[in-house]
Short mmCIF file of C-alpha atoms in Angstrom, two decimals:
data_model
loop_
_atom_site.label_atom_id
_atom_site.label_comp_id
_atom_site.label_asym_id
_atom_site.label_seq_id
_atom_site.Cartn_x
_atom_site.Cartn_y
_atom_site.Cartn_z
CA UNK A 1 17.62 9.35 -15.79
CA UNK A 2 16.77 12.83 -17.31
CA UNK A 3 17.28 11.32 -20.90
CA UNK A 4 14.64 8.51 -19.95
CA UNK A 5 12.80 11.13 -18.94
CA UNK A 6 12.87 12.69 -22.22
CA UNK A 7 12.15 9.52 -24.14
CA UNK A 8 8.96 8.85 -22.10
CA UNK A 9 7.35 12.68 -22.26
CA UNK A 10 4.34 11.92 -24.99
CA UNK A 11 5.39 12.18 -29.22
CA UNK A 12 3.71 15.76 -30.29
CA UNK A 13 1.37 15.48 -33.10
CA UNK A 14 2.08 18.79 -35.03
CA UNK A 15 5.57 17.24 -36.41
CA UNK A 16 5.81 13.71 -37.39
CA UNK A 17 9.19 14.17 -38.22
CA UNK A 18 10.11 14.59 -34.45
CA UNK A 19 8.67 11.64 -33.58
CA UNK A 20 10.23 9.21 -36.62
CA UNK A 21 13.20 11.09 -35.06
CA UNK A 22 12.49 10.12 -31.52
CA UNK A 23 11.91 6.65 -32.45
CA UNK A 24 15.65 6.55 -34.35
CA UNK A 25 17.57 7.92 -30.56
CA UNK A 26 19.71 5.45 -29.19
CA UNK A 27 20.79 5.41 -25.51
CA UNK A 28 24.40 5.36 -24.42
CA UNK A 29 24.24 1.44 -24.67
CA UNK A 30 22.94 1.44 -28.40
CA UNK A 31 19.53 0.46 -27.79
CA UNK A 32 16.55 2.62 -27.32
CA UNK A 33 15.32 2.07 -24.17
CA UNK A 34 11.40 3.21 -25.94
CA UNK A 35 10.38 3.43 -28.89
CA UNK A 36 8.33 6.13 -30.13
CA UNK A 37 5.26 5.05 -31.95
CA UNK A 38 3.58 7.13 -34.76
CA UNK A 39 -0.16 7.58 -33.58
CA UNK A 40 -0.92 10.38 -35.72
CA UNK A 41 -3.40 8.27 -37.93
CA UNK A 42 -5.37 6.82 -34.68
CA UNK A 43 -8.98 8.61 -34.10
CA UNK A 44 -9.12 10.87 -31.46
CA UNK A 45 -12.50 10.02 -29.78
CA UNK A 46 -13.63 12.86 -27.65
CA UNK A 47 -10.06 13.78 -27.34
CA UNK A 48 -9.52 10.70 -24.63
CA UNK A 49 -6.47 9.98 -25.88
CA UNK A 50 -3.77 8.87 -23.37
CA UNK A 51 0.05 7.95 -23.19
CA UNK A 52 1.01 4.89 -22.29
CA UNK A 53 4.01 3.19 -22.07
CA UNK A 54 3.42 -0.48 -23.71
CA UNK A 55 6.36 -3.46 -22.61
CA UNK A 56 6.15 -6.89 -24.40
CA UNK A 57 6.81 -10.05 -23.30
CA UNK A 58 10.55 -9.90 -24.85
CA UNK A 59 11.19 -7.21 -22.91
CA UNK A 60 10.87 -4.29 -25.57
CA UNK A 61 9.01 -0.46 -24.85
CA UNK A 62 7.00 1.72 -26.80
CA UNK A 63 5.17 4.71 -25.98
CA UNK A 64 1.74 4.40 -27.89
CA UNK A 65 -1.31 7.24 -27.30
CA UNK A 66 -4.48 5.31 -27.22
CA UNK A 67 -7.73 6.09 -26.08
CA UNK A 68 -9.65 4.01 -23.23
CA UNK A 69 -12.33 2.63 -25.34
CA UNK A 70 -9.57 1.12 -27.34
CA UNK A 71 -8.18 -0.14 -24.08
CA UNK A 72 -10.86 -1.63 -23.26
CA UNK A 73 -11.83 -3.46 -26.18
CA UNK A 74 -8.17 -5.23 -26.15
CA UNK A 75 -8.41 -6.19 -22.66
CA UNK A 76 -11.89 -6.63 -22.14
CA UNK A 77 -12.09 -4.48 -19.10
CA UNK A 78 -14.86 -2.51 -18.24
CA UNK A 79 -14.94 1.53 -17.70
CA UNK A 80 -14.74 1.20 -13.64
CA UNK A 81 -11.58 -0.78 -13.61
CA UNK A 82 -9.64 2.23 -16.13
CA UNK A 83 -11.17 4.71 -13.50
CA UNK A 84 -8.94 3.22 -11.18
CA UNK A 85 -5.73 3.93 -13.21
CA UNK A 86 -6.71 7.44 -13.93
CA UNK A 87 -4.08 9.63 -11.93
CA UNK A 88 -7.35 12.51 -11.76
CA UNK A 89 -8.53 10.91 -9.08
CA UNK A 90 -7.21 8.81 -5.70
CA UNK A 91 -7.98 5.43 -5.17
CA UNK A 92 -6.86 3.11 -2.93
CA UNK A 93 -4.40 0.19 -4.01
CA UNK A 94 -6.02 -2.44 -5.92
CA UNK A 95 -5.57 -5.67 -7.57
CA UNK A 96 -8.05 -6.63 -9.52
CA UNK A 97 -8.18 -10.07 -11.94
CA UNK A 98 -10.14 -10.26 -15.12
CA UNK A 99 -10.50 -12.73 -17.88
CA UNK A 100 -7.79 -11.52 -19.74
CA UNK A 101 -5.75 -8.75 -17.65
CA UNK A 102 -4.89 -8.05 -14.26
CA UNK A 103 -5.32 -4.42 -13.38
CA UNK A 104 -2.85 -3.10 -10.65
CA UNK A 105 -2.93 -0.23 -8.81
CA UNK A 106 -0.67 0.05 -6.46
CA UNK A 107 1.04 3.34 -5.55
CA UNK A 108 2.46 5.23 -8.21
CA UNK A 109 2.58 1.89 -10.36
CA UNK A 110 -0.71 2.17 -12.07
CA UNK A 111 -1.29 -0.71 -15.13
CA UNK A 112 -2.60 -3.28 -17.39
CA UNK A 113 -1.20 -6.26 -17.05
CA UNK A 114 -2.01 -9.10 -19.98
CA UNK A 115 -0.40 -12.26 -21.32
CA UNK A 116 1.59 -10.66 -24.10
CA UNK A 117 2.56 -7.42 -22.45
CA UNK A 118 2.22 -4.09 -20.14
CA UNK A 119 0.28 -1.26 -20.40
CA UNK A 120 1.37 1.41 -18.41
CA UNK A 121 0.11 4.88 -17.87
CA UNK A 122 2.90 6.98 -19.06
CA UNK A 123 4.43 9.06 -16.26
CA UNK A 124 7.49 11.26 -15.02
CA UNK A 125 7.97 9.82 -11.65
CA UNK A 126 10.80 8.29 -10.84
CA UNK A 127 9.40 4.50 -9.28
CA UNK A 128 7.27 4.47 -13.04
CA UNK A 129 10.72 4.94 -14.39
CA UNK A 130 12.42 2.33 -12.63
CA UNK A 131 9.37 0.17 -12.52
CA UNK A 132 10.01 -0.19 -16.52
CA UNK A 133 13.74 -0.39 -16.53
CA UNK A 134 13.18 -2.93 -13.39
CA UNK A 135 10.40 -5.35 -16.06
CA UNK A 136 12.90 -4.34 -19.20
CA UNK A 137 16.08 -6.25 -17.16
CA UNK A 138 14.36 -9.18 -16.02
CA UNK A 139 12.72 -10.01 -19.38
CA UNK A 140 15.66 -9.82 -20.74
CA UNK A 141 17.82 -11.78 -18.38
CA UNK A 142 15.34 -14.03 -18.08
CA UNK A 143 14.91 -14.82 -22.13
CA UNK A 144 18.76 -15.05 -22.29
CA UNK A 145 18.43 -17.71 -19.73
CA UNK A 146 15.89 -20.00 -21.26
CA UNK A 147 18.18 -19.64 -24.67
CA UNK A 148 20.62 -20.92 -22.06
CA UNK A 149 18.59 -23.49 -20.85
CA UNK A 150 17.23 -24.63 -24.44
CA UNK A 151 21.02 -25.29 -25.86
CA UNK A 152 22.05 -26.57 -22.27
CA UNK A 153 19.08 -29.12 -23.08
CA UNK A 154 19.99 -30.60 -26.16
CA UNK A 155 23.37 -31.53 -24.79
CA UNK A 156 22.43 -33.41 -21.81
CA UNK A 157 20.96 -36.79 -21.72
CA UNK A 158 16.63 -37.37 -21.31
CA UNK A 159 17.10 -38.18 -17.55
CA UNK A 160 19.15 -35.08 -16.69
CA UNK A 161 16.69 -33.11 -18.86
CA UNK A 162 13.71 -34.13 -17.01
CA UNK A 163 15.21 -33.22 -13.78
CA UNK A 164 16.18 -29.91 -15.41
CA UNK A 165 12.69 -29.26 -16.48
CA UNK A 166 11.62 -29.85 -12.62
CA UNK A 167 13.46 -27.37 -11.01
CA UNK A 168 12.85 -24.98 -13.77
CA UNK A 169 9.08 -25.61 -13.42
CA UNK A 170 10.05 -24.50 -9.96
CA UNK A 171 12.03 -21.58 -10.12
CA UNK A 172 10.73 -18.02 -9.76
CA UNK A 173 13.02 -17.42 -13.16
CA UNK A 174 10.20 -19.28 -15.09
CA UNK A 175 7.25 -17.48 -13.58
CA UNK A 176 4.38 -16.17 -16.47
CA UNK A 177 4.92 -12.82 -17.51
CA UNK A 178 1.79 -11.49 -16.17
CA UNK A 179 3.59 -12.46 -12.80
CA UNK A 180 6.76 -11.34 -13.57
CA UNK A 181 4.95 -8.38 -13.99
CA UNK A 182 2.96 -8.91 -11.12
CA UNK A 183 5.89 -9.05 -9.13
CA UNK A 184 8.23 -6.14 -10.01
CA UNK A 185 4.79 -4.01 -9.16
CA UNK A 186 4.54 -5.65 -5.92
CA UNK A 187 8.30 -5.28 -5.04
CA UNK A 188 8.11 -1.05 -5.88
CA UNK A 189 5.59 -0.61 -3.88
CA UNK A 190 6.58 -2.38 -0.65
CA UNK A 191 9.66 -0.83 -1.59
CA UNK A 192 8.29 2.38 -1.81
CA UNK A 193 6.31 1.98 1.74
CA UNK A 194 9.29 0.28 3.33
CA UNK A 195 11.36 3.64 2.31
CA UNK A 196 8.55 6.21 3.62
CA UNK A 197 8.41 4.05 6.57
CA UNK A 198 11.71 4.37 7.18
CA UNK A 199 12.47 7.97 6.56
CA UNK A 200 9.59 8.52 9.00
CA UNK A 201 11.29 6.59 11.49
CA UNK A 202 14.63 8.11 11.22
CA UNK A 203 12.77 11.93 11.86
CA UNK A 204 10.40 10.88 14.48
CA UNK A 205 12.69 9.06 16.94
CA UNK A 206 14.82 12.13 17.21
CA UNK A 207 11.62 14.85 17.55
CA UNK A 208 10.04 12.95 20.12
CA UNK A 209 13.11 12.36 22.34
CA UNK A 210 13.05 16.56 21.94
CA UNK A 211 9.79 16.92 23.41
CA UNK A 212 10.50 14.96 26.22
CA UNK A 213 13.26 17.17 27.01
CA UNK A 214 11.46 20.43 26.10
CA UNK A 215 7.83 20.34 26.02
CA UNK A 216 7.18 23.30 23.53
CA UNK A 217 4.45 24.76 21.38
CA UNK A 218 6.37 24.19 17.86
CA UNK A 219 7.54 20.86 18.91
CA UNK A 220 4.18 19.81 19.67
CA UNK A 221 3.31 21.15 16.52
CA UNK A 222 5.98 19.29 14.64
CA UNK A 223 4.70 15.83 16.31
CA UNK A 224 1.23 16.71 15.39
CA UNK A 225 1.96 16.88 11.76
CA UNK A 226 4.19 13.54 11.64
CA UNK A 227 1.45 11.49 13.95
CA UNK A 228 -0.80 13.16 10.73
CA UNK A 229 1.73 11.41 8.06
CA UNK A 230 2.21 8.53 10.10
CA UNK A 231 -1.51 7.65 10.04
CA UNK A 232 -1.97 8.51 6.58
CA UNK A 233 1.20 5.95 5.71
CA UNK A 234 -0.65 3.31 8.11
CA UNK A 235 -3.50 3.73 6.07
CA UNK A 236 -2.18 2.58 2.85
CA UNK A 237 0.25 -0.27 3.96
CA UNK A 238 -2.70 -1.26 5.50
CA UNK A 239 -4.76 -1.32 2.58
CA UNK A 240 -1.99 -3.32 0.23
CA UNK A 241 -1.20 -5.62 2.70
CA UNK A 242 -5.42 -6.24 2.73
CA UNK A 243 -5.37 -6.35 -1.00
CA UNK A 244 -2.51 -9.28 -0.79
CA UNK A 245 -4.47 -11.25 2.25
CA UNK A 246 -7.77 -10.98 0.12
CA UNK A 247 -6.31 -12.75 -2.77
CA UNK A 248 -4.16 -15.32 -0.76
CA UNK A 249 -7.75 -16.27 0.73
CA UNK A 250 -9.47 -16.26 -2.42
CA UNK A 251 -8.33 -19.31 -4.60
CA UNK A 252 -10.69 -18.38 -7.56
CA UNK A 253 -9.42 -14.76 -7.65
CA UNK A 254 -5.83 -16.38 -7.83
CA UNK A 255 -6.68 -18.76 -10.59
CA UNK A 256 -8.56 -15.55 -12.76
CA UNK A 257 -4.55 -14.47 -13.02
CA UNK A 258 -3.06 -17.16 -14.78
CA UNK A 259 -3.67 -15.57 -17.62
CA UNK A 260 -0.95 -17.29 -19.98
CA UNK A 261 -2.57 -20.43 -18.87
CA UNK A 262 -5.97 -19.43 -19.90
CA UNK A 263 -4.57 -18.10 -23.55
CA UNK A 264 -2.66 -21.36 -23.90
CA UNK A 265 -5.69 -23.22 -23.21
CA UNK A 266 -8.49 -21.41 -25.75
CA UNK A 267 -5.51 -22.00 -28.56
CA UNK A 268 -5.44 -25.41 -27.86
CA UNK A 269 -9.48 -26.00 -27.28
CA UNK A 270 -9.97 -23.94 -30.23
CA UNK A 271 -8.80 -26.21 -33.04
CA UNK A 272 -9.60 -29.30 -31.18
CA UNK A 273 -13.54 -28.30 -30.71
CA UNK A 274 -13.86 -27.31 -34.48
CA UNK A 275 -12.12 -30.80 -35.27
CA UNK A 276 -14.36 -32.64 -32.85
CA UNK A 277 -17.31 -31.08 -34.05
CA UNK A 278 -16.01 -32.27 -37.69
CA UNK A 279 -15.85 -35.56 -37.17
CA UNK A 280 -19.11 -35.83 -34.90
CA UNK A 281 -21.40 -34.21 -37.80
CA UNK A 282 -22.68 -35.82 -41.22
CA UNK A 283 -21.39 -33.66 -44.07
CA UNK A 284 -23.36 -31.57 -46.29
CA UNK A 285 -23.11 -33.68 -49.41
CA UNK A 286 -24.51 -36.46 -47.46
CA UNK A 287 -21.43 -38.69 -47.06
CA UNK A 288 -21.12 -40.12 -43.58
CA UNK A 289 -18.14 -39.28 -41.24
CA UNK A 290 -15.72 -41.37 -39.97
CA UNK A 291 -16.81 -41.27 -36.27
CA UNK A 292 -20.43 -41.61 -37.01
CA UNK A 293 -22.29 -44.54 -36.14
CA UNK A 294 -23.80 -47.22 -39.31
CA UNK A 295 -27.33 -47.67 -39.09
CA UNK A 296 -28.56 -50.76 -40.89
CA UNK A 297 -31.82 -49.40 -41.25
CA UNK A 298 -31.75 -45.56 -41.67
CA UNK A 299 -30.18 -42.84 -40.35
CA UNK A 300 -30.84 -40.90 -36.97
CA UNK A 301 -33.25 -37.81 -37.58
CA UNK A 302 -31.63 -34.28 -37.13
CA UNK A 303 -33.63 -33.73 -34.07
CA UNK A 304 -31.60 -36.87 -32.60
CA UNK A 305 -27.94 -35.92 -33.77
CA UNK A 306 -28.33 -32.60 -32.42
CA UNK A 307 -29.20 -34.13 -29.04
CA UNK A 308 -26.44 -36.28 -29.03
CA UNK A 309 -23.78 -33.60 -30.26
CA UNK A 310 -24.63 -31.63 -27.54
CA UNK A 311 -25.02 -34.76 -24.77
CA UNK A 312 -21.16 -35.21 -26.05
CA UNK A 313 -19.90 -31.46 -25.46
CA UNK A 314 -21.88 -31.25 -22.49
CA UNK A 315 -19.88 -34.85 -21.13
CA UNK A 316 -16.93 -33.31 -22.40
CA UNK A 317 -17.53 -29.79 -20.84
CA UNK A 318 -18.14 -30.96 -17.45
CA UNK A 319 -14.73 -33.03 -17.56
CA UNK A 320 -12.95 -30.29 -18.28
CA UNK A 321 -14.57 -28.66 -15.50
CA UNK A 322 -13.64 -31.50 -13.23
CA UNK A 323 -9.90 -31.55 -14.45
CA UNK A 324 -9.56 -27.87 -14.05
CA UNK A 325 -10.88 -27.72 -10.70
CA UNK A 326 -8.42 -30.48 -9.72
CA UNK A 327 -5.30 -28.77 -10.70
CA UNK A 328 -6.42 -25.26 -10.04
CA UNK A 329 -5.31 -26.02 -6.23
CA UNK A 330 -1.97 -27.38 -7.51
CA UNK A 331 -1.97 -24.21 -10.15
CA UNK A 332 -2.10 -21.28 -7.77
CA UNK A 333 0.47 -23.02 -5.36
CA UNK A 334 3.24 -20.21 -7.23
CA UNK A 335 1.23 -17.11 -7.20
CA UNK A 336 0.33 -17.93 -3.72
CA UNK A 337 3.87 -18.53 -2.84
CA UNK A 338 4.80 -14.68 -4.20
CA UNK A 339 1.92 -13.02 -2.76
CA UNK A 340 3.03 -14.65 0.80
CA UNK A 341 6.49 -13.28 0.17
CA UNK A 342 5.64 -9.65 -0.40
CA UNK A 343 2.36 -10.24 1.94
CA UNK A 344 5.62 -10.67 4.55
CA UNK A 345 7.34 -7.11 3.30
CA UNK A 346 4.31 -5.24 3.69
CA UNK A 347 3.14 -6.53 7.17
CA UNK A 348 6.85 -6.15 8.41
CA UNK A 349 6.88 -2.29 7.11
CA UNK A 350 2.88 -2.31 8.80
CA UNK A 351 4.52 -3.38 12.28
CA UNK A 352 7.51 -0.76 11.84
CA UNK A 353 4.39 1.86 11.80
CA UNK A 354 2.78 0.27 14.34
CA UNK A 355 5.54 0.11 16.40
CA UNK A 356 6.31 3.87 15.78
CA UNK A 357 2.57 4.85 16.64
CA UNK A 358 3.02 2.87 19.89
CA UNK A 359 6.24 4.98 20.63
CA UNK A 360 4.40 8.19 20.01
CA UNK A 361 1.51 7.50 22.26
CA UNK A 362 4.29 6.41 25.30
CA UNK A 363 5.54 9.92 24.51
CA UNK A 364 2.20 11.17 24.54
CA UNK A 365 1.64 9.75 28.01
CA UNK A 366 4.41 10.47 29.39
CA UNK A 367 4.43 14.20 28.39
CA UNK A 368 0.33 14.46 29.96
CA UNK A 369 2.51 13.11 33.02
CA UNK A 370 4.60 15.59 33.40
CA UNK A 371 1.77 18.06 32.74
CA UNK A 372 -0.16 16.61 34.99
CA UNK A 373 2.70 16.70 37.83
CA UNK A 374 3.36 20.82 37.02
CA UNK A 375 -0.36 20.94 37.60
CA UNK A 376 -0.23 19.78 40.67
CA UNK A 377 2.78 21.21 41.68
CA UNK A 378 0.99 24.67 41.00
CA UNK A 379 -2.13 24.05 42.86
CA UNK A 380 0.49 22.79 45.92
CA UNK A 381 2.33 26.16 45.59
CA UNK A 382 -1.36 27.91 44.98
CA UNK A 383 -2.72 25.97 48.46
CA UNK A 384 0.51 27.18 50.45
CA UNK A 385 0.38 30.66 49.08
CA UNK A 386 -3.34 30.80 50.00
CA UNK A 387 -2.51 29.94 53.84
CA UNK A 388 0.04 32.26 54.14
CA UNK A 389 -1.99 35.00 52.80
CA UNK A 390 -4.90 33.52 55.57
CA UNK A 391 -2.28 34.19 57.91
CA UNK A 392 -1.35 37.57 57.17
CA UNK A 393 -4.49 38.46 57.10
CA UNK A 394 -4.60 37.90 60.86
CA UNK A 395 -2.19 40.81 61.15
CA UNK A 396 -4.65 43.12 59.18
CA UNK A 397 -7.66 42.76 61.45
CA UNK A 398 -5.02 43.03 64.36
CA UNK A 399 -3.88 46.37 62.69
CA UNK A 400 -7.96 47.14 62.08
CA UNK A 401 -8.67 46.99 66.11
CA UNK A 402 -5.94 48.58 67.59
CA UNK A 403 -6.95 51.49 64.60
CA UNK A 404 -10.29 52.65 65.69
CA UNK A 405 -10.82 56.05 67.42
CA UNK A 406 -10.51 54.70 70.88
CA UNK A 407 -8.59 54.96 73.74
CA UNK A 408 -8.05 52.33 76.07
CA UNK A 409 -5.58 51.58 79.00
CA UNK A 410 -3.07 49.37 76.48
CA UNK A 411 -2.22 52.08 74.78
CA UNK A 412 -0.84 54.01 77.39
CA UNK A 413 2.06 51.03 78.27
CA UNK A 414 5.16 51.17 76.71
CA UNK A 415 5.88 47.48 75.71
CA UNK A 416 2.22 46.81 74.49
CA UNK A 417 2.73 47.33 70.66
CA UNK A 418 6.04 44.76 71.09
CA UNK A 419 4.07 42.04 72.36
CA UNK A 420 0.92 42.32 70.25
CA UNK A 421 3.70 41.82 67.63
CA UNK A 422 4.83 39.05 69.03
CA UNK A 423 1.45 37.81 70.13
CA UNK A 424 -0.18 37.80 66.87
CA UNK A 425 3.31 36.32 64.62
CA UNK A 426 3.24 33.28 66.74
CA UNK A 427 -0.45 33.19 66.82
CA UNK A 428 0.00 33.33 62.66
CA UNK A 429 3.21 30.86 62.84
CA UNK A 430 0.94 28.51 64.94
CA UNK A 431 -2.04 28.76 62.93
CA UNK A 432 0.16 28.22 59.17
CA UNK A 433 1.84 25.04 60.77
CA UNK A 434 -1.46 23.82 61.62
CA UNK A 435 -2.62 23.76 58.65
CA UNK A 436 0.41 22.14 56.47
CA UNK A 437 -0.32 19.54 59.28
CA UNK A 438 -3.30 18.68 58.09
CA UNK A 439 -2.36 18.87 54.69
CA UNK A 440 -0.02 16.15 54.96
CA UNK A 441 -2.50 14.11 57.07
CA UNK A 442 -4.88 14.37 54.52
CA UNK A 443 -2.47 13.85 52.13
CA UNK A 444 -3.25 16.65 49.85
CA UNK A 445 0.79 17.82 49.21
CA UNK A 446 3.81 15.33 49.92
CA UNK A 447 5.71 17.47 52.77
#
């Protein structure tokens, strides 16, 4: 890992000779895992130049320094949809399809994805890293399999063949490479959620069975800030697993990403319009075409050809309208298929969380109830203490009579300060009893 991490830090442009050097450093398996483009001649246009990390449909990886109007121009995306790669600023995950690239932001996975290759912004972290060695394996695997298949083919009878070609149609080996793509993208960052999730899980569980135990200011302060990462988490599973429902639910979004299928397509319209419009026009030296009709008389007028020239593309336009809209249902059947798969991941890790937020607000509730029951165990304690001191009282004003400057017969008897004692305790006894009576009948303290 730290020499692919060396390979993937941007060439300098003060020494070419490090970079044809670069470009010439094998890995420990022989191959370079990325090679090192010279960029020194492009033109740096306002200095916009970044480093991306460019993988092909066979699998190989370059790191290239382009700038975004570049970009743009080769993927015909506009400036909004590069804002959203640019690791300046923090958007939330999106997948967005355009005529010829799907952008994908989704995480720390932030690229252009095209029929012919990758474009990814060129990074240190370590899911970018595996992301590429991830697409790198399967492109590979997956061309050594349809080599496989190919030779496989010419052995085997037509009938076998066929049914060969069926399930391969069908297998997630033989998906497009924009999906293939698509996919690995997907499957880091539900990968990456599902981990988060889970190390979340493993420290919460144990913290809030603490703080049941012992309700204390720095473990309420340690549940405070993981109920703070737990939202922010909920937040953006949340917002992929919205991304992947939006799509599933929008069929023409899903047919904008096929876009092998679209390239295939314009290179076969492309010759067969130019010969089509051949054969339906008269030629400039005045010799008729093949396809054109003989008058007997004289020939159309321009005015009339050019009517029914375009009378023919338009017929011919609309039924390829008609045709595509009839097996764009059948088309999207795959993506749909591996959206719903991941669309599964990510609302499983979105229930994990949800479960886990549920667990915290049970402790939550269950810690304001034992609050609540010290609370009232101290306003039972500060209700008893209160009578008692009501009762002692009594003794004070019994203390204030028999203290004025008077003298009356009482005093004179020797067993009179015994039983005002006496007197007044049971009188106090009486009156304290009386009064956790009717705090029971009232029920304001379970006695």
């Amino acid at each position: 890992m730290p020499d692919l991490k060396e390979r993937l830090l941007p060439p300098k442009p003060a020494s070419a000779a490090n970079l044809r050097d670069a470009s010439y450093r094998t890995s420990a398996s022989g191959r370079s895992p990325f090679q090192v483009l010279d960029v020194l001649g492009l033109k740096k246009r306002g200095q916009g130049l970044r480093s991306w990390i460019r993988v092909d449909a066979t699998g190989n990886s370059q790191v290239i320094e382009i700038d975004k109007f570049t970009v743009m121009r080769r993927c015909d995306l506009p400036a909004r949809d590069l804002r959203l790669l640019d690791p300046l600023f923090v958007y939330p995950s999106t997948i967005l399809g355009r005529e010829r690239a799907i952008v994908v932001n989704l995480e720390q996975i932030r690229c252009i994805i095209t029929a012919d290759d990758v474009l990814l912004l060129n990074s240190l972290d370590s899911y970018v890293l595996q992301y590429v060695v991830e697409l790198q394996r399967r492109l590979q695997s997956a061309g050594v399999g349809e080599v496989w298949q190919s030779e496989s083919s010419d052995l085997s009878r037509r009938g076998s063949r066929n049914l060969d070609d069926m399930f391969r149609s069908s297998s997630p080996d033989y998906l497009p490479f924009e999906f293939r793509a698509l996919e690995i993208a997907l499957e880091a960052a539900c990968t990456f959620l599902d981990s988060q999730a889970a190390e979340l899980e493993i420290e919460a569980y144990p913290l809030l069975d603490e703080l049941t135990s012992k309700i204390s200011t720095l473990n309420l302060e340690r549940v405070r800030r993981l109920k703070s990462r737990l939202v922010a988490l909920t937040r953006r599973v949340q917002k992929v697993r919205d991304e992947i429902e939006q799509l599933m639910d929008d069929d023409g979004d899903m047919a904008e990403m096929y876009l092998t299928e679209k390239k295939m397509r314009m290179e076969s319209s492309s010759p067969y319009g130019d010969h089509q419009s051949l054969m339906g026009f008269r030629s400039n030296d005045g010799v008729l075409s093949v396809s054109a009709p003989v008058s007997p008389v004289s020939s159309p007028p321009e005015s009339r050809k050019l009517e029914k020239s375009l009378s023919i593309a338009r017929s011919r336009h609309e039924s390829t309208r008609s045709s595509e809209s009839l097996t764009e249902a059948q088309s999207i059947e795959e993506l749909e298929m591996l959206l719903e798969a991941y669309f599964v991941v990510i609302d499983s890790t979105l229930n994990k969380l949800t479960s886990l937020k549920e667990y915290i607000d049970d402790t939550e509730d269950f810690i304001n109830i034992q609050l609540d029951n010290v609370r009232n165990q101290l306003i039972q304690f500060e209700l008893i203490l209160t009578t008692a001191t009501f009762v002692v009282a009594i003794f004070g004003v019994v203390a204030g009579i028999f203290g004025m400057n008077f003298e009356i017969a009482l005093f004179e008897k020797r067993n009179a300060f015994k039983w005002v004692l006496i007197i007044t305790g049971v009188t106090g006894m009486v009156i304290f009893f009386s009064f956790l009576w009717f705090f029971k009948y009232k029920r304001l303290m379970p006695l």
